[in-house]
Coordinates of C-alpha atoms in Angstrom, one line a residue:
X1 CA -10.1 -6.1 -10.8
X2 CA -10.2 -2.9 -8.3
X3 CA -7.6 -0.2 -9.0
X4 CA -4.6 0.5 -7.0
X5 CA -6.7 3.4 -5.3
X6 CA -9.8 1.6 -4.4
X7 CA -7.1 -1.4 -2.5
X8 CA -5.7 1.3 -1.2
X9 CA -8.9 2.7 0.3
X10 CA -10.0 -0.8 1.6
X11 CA -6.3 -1.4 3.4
X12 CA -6.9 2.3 5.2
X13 CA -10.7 1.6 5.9
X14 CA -10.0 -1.4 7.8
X15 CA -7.0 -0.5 9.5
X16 CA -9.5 2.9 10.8
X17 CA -12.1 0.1 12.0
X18 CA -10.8 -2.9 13.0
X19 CA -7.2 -2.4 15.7
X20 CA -6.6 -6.5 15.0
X21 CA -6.0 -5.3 11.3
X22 CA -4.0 -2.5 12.1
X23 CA -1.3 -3.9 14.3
X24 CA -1.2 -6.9 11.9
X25 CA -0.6 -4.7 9.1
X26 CA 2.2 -2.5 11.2
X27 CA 3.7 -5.7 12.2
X28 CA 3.7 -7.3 8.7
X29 CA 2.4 -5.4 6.0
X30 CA 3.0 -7.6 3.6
X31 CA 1.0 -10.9 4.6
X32 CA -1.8 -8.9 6.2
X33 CA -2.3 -6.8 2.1
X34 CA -2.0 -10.1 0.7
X35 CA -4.6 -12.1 2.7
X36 CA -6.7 -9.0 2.5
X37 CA -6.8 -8.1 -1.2
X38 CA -5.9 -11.9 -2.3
X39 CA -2.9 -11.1 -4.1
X40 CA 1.1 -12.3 -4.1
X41 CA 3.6 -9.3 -3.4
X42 CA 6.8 -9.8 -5.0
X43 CA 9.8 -10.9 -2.7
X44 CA 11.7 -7.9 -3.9
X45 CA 9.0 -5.4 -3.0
X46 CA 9.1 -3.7 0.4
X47 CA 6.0 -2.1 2.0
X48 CA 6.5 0.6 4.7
X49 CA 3.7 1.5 6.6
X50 CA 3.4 5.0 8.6
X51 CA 1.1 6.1 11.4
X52 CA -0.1 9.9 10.7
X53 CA -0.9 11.9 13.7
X54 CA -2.2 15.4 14.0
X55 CA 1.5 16.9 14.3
X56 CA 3.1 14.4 11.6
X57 CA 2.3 14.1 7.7
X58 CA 3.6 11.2 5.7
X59 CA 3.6 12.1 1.6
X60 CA 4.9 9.2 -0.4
X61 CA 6.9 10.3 -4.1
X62 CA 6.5 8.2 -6.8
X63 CA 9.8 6.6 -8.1
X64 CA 12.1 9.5 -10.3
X65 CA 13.0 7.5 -12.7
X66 CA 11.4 8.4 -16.3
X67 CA 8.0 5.6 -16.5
X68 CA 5.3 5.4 -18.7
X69 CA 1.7 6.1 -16.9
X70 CA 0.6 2.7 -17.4
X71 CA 4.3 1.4 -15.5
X72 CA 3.2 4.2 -12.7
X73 CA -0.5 2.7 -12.5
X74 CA 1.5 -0.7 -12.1
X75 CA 3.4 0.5 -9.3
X76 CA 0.7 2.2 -7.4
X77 CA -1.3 -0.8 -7.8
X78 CA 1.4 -2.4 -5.9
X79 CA 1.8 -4.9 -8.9
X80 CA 5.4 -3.9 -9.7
X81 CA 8.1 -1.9 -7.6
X82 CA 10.7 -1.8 -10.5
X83 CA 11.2 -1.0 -14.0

């Protein structure tokens, strides 16, 4: 099973390569990530993609609710968005 960072790193790689990708992943990131990485995202779960540029910076915060590290993994993994 590949971490939350390396399906991370195959979602950004192919959305740099291939434009078909990317405007299917900006217009619904939620089926393109699951056909991609073969895995079911959770109804409740929202995904938000953002389009850097050389004037903008996007920084995502993890949740501020007190989580164990393994519940953290879980969430960047995009296996869980709630606890």
């Amino acid at each position: 099973m590949k971490s939350g960072e390396q399906m991370l790193q195959q979602i950004v790689e192919k959305s740099a390569l291939d434009d078909g990708f990317r405007q299917a992943l900006l217009s619904d990131p939620k089926a393109t990530i699951s056909k991609e990485l073969g895995v079911t995202i959770p109804e409740a779960m929202t995904i938000k993609i953002h389009e850097s540029d050389m004037q903008t910076v996007h920084l995502a915060l993890p949740p501020s609710a007190n989580i164990t590290e393994e519940q953290m993994e879980a969430i960047s993994a995009g296996l869980c968005c709630c606890w």
